[in-house]
JSON list of C-alpha atoms in Angstrom, two decimals:
[
{"chain": "O", "resi": 1, "resn": "VAL", "atom": "CA", "xyz": [0.00, 0.00, 0.00]},
{"chain": "O", "resi": 2, "resn": "CYS", "atom": "CA", "xyz": [1.37, 3.45, -0.94]},
{"chain": "O", "resi": 3, "resn": "LEU", "atom": "CA", "xyz": [-0.08, 6.63, 0.57]},
{"chain": "O", "resi": 4, "resn": "THR", "atom": "CA", "xyz": [0.58, 10.29, -0.08]},
{"chain": "O", "resi": 5, "resn": "CYS", "atom": "CA", "xyz": [-1.21, 13.53, 0.83]},
{"chain": "O", "resi": 6, "resn": "CYS", "atom": "CA", "xyz": [-2.96, 11.91, 3.82]},
{"chain": "O", "resi": 7, "resn": "SER", "atom": "CA", "xyz": [-3.45, 13.13, 7.35]},
{"chain": "O", "resi": 8, "resn": "ARG", "atom": "CA", "xyz": [-1.36, 11.63, 10.12]},
{"chain": "O", "resi": 9, "resn": "ASP", "atom": "CA", "xyz": [-4.39, 9.84, 11.61]},
{"chain": "O", "resi": 10, "resn": "VAL", "atom": "CA", "xyz": [-5.26, 8.21, 8.28]},
{"chain": "O", "resi": 11, "resn": "MET", "atom": "CA", "xyz": [-1.65, 7.08, 7.75]},
{"chain": "O", "resi": 12, "resn": "VAL", "atom": "CA", "xyz": [-1.45, 5.55, 11.23]},
{"chain": "O", "resi": 13, "resn": "LYS", "atom": "CA", "xyz": [-4.80, 3.76, 10.87]},
{"chain": "O", "resi": 14, "resn": "ILE", "atom": "CA", "xyz": [-4.01, 2.29, 7.43]},
{"chain": "O", "resi": 15, "resn": "ASN", "atom": "CA", "xyz": [-0.51, 1.29, 8.58]},
{"chain": "O", "resi": 16, "resn": "GLN", "atom": "CA", "xyz": [-1.97, -0.55, 11.59]},
{"chain": "O", "resi": 17, "resn": "ILE", "atom": "CA", "xyz": [-4.26, -2.52, 9.27]},
{"chain": "O", "resi": 18, "resn": "CYS", "atom": "CA", "xyz": [-1.38, -3.29, 6.89]},
{"chain": "O", "resi": 19, "resn": "HIS", "atom": "CA", "xyz": [1.02, -4.27, 9.71]},
{"chain": "O", "resi": 20, "resn": "LYS", "atom": "CA", "xyz": [-1.59, -6.59, 11.25]},
{"chain": "O", "resi": 21, "resn": "ASN", "atom": "CA", "xyz": [-2.16, -8.33, 7.89]},
{"chain": "O", "resi": 22, "resn": "SER", "atom": "CA", "xyz": [1.54, -8.48, 6.84]},
{"chain": "O", "resi": 23, "resn": "ILE", "atom": "CA", "xyz": [1.03, -6.03, 3.96]},
{"chain": "O", "resi": 24, "resn": "LYS", "atom": "CA", "xyz": [3.95, -3.79, 3.00]},
{"chain": "O", "resi": 25, "resn": "PHE", "atom": "CA", "xyz": [3.25, -0.08, 3.62]},
{"chain": "O", "resi": 26, "resn": "PHE", "atom": "CA", "xyz": [4.84, 3.07, 2.23]},
{"chain": "O", "resi": 27, "resn": "THR", "atom": "CA", "xyz": [3.86, 6.69, 2.84]},
{"chain": "O", "resi": 28, "resn": "GLY", "atom": "CA", "xyz": [5.41, 10.03, 2.01]},
{"chain": "O", "resi": 29, "resn": "ASP", "atom": "CA", "xyz": [4.83, 13.61, 1.07]},
{"chain": "O", "resi": 30, "resn": "VAL", "atom": "CA", "xyz": [6.69, 16.73, 0.00]},
{"chain": "O", "resi": 31, "resn": "PHE", "atom": "CA", "xyz": [6.38, 20.26, 1.37]},
{"chain": "O", "resi": 32, "resn": "GLY", "atom": "CA", "xyz": [8.43, 22.58, -0.83]},
{"chain": "O", "resi": 33, "resn": "TYR", "atom": "CA", "xyz": [12.09, 21.64, -0.27]},
{"chain": "O", "resi": 34, "resn": "HIS", "atom": "CA", "xyz": [11.29, 19.21, 2.55]},
{"chain": "O", "resi": 35, "resn": "GLY", "atom": "CA", "xyz": [9.72, 15.80, 2.46]},
{"chain": "O", "resi": 36, "resn": "TYR", "atom": "CA", "xyz": [9.48, 12.48, 4.22]},
{"chain": "O", "resi": 37, "resn": "MET", "atom": "CA", "xyz": [9.07, 8.81, 3.40]},
{"chain": "O", "resi": 38, "resn": "PHE", "atom": "CA", "xyz": [8.20, 5.98, 5.75]},
{"chain": "O", "resi": 39, "resn": "ALA", "atom": "CA", "xyz": [8.29, 2.26, 5.01]},
{"chain": "O", "resi": 40, "resn": "ASP", "atom": "CA", "xyz": [6.87, -0.57, 7.13]},
{"chain": "O", "resi": 41, "resn": "LEU", "atom": "CA", "xyz": [7.83, -3.84, 5.46]},
{"chain": "O", "resi": 42, "resn": "GLY", "atom": "CA", "xyz": [6.92, -5.91, 8.51]},
{"chain": "O", "resi": 43, "resn": "GLU", "atom": "CA", "xyz": [9.30, -8.86, 8.70]},
{"chain": "O", "resi": 44, "resn": "HIS", "atom": "CA", "xyz": [11.53, -8.50, 5.67]},
{"chain": "O", "resi": 45, "resn": "GLU", "atom": "CA", "xyz": [14.03, -11.20, 4.67]},
{"chain": "O", "resi": 46, "resn": "PHE", "atom": "CA", "xyz": [16.74, -10.63, 2.09]},
{"chain": "O", "resi": 47, "resn": "VAL", "atom": "CA", "xyz": [20.04, -12.07, 0.91]},
{"chain": "O", "resi": 48, "resn": "GLU", "atom": "CA", "xyz": [23.27, -10.05, 0.96]},
{"chain": "O", "resi": 49, "resn": "GLU", "atom": "CA", "xyz": [26.40, -10.98, -0.97]},
{"chain": "O", "resi": 50, "resn": "LYS", "atom": "CA", "xyz": [29.56, -10.76, 1.16]},
{"chain": "O", "resi": 51, "resn": "THR", "atom": "CA", "xyz": [33.13, -10.87, -0.15]},
{"chain": "O", "resi": 52, "resn": "LYS", "atom": "CA", "xyz": [35.29, -13.36, 1.72]},
{"chain": "O", "resi": 53, "resn": "ILE", "atom": "CA", "xyz": [38.31, -11.92, 3.55]},
{"chain": "O", "resi": 54, "resn": "THR", "atom": "CA", "xyz": [41.43, -14.01, 3.11]},
{"chain": "O", "resi": 55, "resn": "LYS", "atom": "CA", "xyz": [45.15, -13.46, 3.63]},
{"chain": "O", "resi": 56, "resn": "VAL", "atom": "CA", "xyz": [47.14, -13.22, 0.42]},
{"chain": "O", "resi": 57, "resn": "ASN", "atom": "CA", "xyz": [50.17, -15.21, 1.66]},
{"chain": "O", "resi": 58, "resn": "PRO", "atom": "CA", "xyz": [49.19, -17.20, 4.74]},
{"chain": "O", "resi": 59, "resn": "GLY", "atom": "CA", "xyz": [52.69, -18.82, 4.92]},
{"chain": "O", "resi": 60, "resn": "VAL", "atom": "CA", "xyz": [54.57, -15.51, 5.23]},
{"chain": "O", "resi": 61, "resn": "GLU", "atom": "CA", "xyz": [54.59, -14.30, 8.85]},
{"chain": "O", "resi": 62, "resn": "ASP", "atom": "CA", "xyz": [56.82, -11.23, 8.67]},
{"chain": "O", "resi": 63, "resn": "GLY", "atom": "CA", "xyz": [56.61, -7.87, 6.95]},
{"chain": "O", "resi": 64, "resn": "PRO", "atom": "CA", "xyz": [54.12, -4.98, 6.94]},
{"chain": "O", "resi": 65, "resn": "ASP", "atom": "CA", "xyz": [51.29, -7.03, 5.40]},
{"chain": "O", "resi": 66, "resn": "THR", "atom": "CA", "xyz": [51.22, -9.62, 8.19]},
{"chain": "O", "resi": 67, "resn": "LYS", "atom": "CA", "xyz": [48.24, -8.17, 10.03]},
{"chain": "O", "resi": 68, "resn": "LYS", "atom": "CA", "xyz": [46.38, -6.81, 7.01]},
{"chain": "O", "resi": 69, "resn": "ALA", "atom": "CA", "xyz": [43.59, -8.94, 5.55]},
{"chain": "O", "resi": 70, "resn": "LYS", "atom": "CA", "xyz": [43.10, -8.76, 1.79]},
{"chain": "O", "resi": 71, "resn": "PHE", "atom": "CA", "xyz": [39.81, -9.05, -0.08]},
{"chain": "O", "resi": 72, "resn": "ASP", "atom": "CA", "xyz": [39.59, -12.00, -2.42]},
{"chain": "O", "resi": 73, "resn": "SER", "atom": "CA", "xyz": [36.93, -10.72, -4.83]},
{"chain": "O", "resi": 74, "resn": "SER", "atom": "CA", "xyz": [36.64, -14.08, -6.58]},
{"chain": "O", "resi": 75, "resn": "GLU", "atom": "CA", "xyz": [35.10, -15.74, -3.51]},
{"chain": "O", "resi": 76, "resn": "THR", "atom": "CA", "xyz": [31.77, -14.55, -2.14]},
{"chain": "O", "resi": 77, "resn": "THR", "atom": "CA", "xyz": [29.16, -15.98, 0.19]},
{"chain": "O", "resi": 78, "resn": "MET", "atom": "CA", "xyz": [25.46, -15.30, 0.42]},
{"chain": "O", "resi": 79, "resn": "VAL", "atom": "CA", "xyz": [24.22, -14.24, 3.85]},
{"chain": "O", "resi": 80, "resn": "LYS", "atom": "CA", "xyz": [20.51, -14.37, 4.65]},
{"chain": "O", "resi": 81, "resn": "LYS", "atom": "CA", "xyz": [19.35, -11.46, 6.83]},
{"chain": "O", "resi": 82, "resn": "ARG", "atom": "CA", "xyz": [16.08, -10.50, 8.49]},
{"chain": "O", "resi": 83, "resn": "VAL", "atom": "CA", "xyz": [14.87, -7.02, 9.47]},
{"chain": "O", "resi": 84, "resn": "VAL", "atom": "CA", "xyz": [11.74, -6.25, 11.50]},
{"chain": "O", "resi": 85, "resn": "PHE", "atom": "CA", "xyz": [10.23, -2.84, 10.73]},
{"chain": "O", "resi": 86, "resn": "CYS", "atom": "CA", "xyz": [8.23, -0.91, 13.31]},
{"chain": "O", "resi": 87, "resn": "PRO", "atom": "CA", "xyz": [4.74, 0.50, 12.66]},
{"chain": "O", "resi": 88, "resn": "LEU", "atom": "CA", "xyz": [4.29, 4.24, 11.98]},
{"chain": "O", "resi": 89, "resn": "LYS", "atom": "CA", "xyz": [2.53, 4.80, 15.32]},
{"chain": "O", "resi": 90, "resn": "GLU", "atom": "CA", "xyz": [5.56, 3.42, 17.18]},
{"chain": "O", "resi": 91, "resn": "ALA", "atom": "CA", "xyz": [7.98, 5.53, 15.11]},
{"chain": "O", "resi": 92, "resn": "LEU", "atom": "CA", "xyz": [6.02, 8.69, 15.91]},
{"chain": "O", "resi": 93, "resn": "ALA", "atom": "CA", "xyz": [5.69, 7.89, 19.63]},
{"chain": "O", "resi": 94, "resn": "VAL", "atom": "CA", "xyz": [9.38, 8.41, 20.49]},
{"chain": "O", "resi": 95, "resn": "ASP", "atom": "CA", "xyz": [9.89, 10.16, 23.83]},
{"chain": "O", "resi": 96, "resn": "TRP", "atom": "CA", "xyz": [12.49, 12.86, 23.09]},
{"chain": "O", "resi": 97, "resn": "SER", "atom": "CA", "xyz": [13.08, 13.71, 26.78]},
{"chain": "O", "resi": 98, "resn": "GLY", "atom": "CA", "xyz": [15.17, 10.60, 27.62]},
{"chain": "O", "resi": 99, "resn": "GLU", "atom": "CA", "xyz": [18.97, 10.43, 27.54]},
{"chain": "O", "resi": 100, "resn": "LYS", "atom": "CA", "xyz": [19.05, 7.93, 24.66]},
{"chain": "O", "resi": 101, "resn": "ALA", "atom": "CA", "xyz": [16.72, 10.11, 22.62]},
{"chain": "O", "resi": 102, "resn": "LYS", "atom": "CA", "xyz": [18.85, 13.21, 23.21]},
{"chain": "O", "resi": 103, "resn": "ALA", "atom": "CA", "xyz": [21.84, 11.41, 21.72]},
{"chain": "O", "resi": 104, "resn": "ALA", "atom": "CA", "xyz": [19.74, 10.22, 18.77]},
{"chain": "O", "resi": 105, "resn": "LEU", "atom": "CA", "xyz": [18.40, 13.73, 18.21]},
{"chain": "O", "resi": 106, "resn": "LYS", "atom": "CA", "xyz": [21.75, 14.80, 16.73]},
{"chain": "O", "resi": 107, "resn": "ARG", "atom": "CA", "xyz": [21.49, 12.01, 14.12]},
{"chain": "O", "resi": 108, "resn": "THR", "atom": "CA", "xyz": [17.81, 12.61, 13.33]},
{"chain": "O", "resi": 109, "resn": "ALA", "atom": "CA", "xyz": [17.00, 14.61, 10.22]},
{"chain": "O", "resi": 110, "resn": "PRO", "atom": "CA", "xyz": [14.89, 17.72, 10.88]},
{"chain": "O", "resi": 111, "resn": "ASP", "atom": "CA", "xyz": [12.40, 16.45, 8.29]},
{"chain": "O", "resi": 112, "resn": "TYR", "atom": "CA", "xyz": [11.30, 13.75, 10.79]},
{"chain": "O", "resi": 113, "resn": "PHE", "atom": "CA", "xyz": [9.53, 16.48, 12.73]},
{"chain": "O", "resi": 114, "resn": "LEU", "atom": "CA", "xyz": [7.39, 17.45, 9.73]},
{"chain": "O", "resi": 115, "resn": "LEU", "atom": "CA", "xyz": [5.11, 14.57, 10.69]},
{"chain": "O", "resi": 116, "resn": "GLN", "atom": "CA", "xyz": [4.89, 15.81, 14.26]}
]
């Protein structure tokens, strides 16, 4: 489900329905130069390709390259990952008065507060 130009209450209500029924949800809007986008993909599983890290010369123990690991781009492994997204209501209900929130405030884009 994709929403735009909706009130906050409508977005929260539709997201709750989507989250409960495992339906992916996207919402966003633009206000001049500022905008926001929110995604609730529920439980999202994906596969990520990782390059194996190997030592170039494992038999050589001396020299400047001893502690440096080299990337062997010919060998990769597939790693399955899982991410659990939070609902919109939970994302908007952050208490900004706590110590953890104060530290996160520096990393939070000002556009987050457009929804508030």
